[in-house]
C-alpha angles and dihedrals in degrees: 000000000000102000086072108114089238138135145181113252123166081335088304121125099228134175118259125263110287129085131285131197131220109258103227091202085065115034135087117199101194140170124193117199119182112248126204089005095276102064152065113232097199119202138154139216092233098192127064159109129239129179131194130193109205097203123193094260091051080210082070103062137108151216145205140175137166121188134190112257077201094065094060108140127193101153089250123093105208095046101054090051094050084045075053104060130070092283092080125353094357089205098188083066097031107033100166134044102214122198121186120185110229092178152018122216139189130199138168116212134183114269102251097195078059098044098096090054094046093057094043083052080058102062138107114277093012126124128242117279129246121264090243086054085057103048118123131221121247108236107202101197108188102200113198153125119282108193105197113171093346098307115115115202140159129267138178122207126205103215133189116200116226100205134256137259138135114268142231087272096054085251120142112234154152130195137218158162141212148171140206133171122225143184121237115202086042080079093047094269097138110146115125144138123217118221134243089232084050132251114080128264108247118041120241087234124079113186111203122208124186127182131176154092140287132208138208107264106223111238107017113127105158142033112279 
């Protein structure tokens, strides 16, 4: 259809140019952390708000989110309140967890499902590959500033874009998902307790994964 607020971008279909706003009903904002030293303790913030300006130059455009430390939900009780206190987010001082983009960057990579072929295409006595043997993978890379208890550092997000269409609903939206890894006590996170096997019980890295759509926000024309 051609009415679809759609465009070609680096062979990509992408919304126009406009904001767009996180849609709370599809989205999930989680962290993993490795327990015990031998596995993943999964949660979620599970309230929100995100925005996205889709400039022009996709490479211009912006993002912001702020999420609730209170909404932290890990499916027990007595660890989220204690993920809660002083000892991690300490959520009654520090009630938010802030991100602002500051970049937009685009690679292309080797396909690395495609690697082995690409180096049998190279030896001696082979013929040449097909072009779909050649293609490259887009790399999205959302640079930014992630404020967790206070403390503001940089991040940077590998994001894979989900695609874009109008809905059931005649709403205008894209999906994606990303992924970053943080340390926590570089934000002032520091609790922990060693074992007696060695090692401590909660890892030092936290790997965040987000996931979710964004839709078309009426009557924005122009970057906030």
């Amino acid at each position: 259809m051609t009415d679809l607020p759609l465009r070609t971008w680096n062979d990509l279909v992408i919304p126009t140019p406009g904001a767009y706003h996180l849609d709370v009903e599809h989205m999930r904002l989680g962290f993993n952390v490795t327990h015990m030293m031998v596995s993943a303790v999964q949660g979620e913030l599970t309230a929100g708000a995100a925005q996205v300006w889709i400039a022009e130059d996709p490479l211009e455009s912006w993002a912001a989110a702020t999420l609730e430390s209170a909404s932290i939900d890990t499916g027990n009780a007595e660890r989220d309140a204690h993920l809660r206190s002083a000892d991690f987010l300490d959520a009654a001082n520090h009630p938010t967890i802030d991100f602002r983009s500051t970049g937009v960057t685009w690679q292309t990579q080797p396909d690395p499902i495609l690697t082995w072929a690409r180096l049998k295409g190279h030896a001696r006595g082979r013929a040449a590959l097909p072009a779909a043997a050649t293609r490259t993978v887009p790399k999205l890379e959302l640079h930014g500033e992630l404020t967790i208890r206070g403390t503001t550092l940089p991040v940077t997000l590998a994001v894979e874009y989900g695609g874009a269409r109008r809905d059931v609903f005649g709403r205008d939206i894209w999906g994606f998902s990303a992924t970053t890894q943080i340390d926590r006590e570089a934000y002032g996170l520091l609790w922990n307790m060693a074992l007696e096997a060695g090692g401590v019980l909660v890892a030092r890295t936290v790997r965040l994964e987000l996931a979710g759509e964004f839709i078309r926000s009426d009557g924005v024309t122009t970057r906030g």
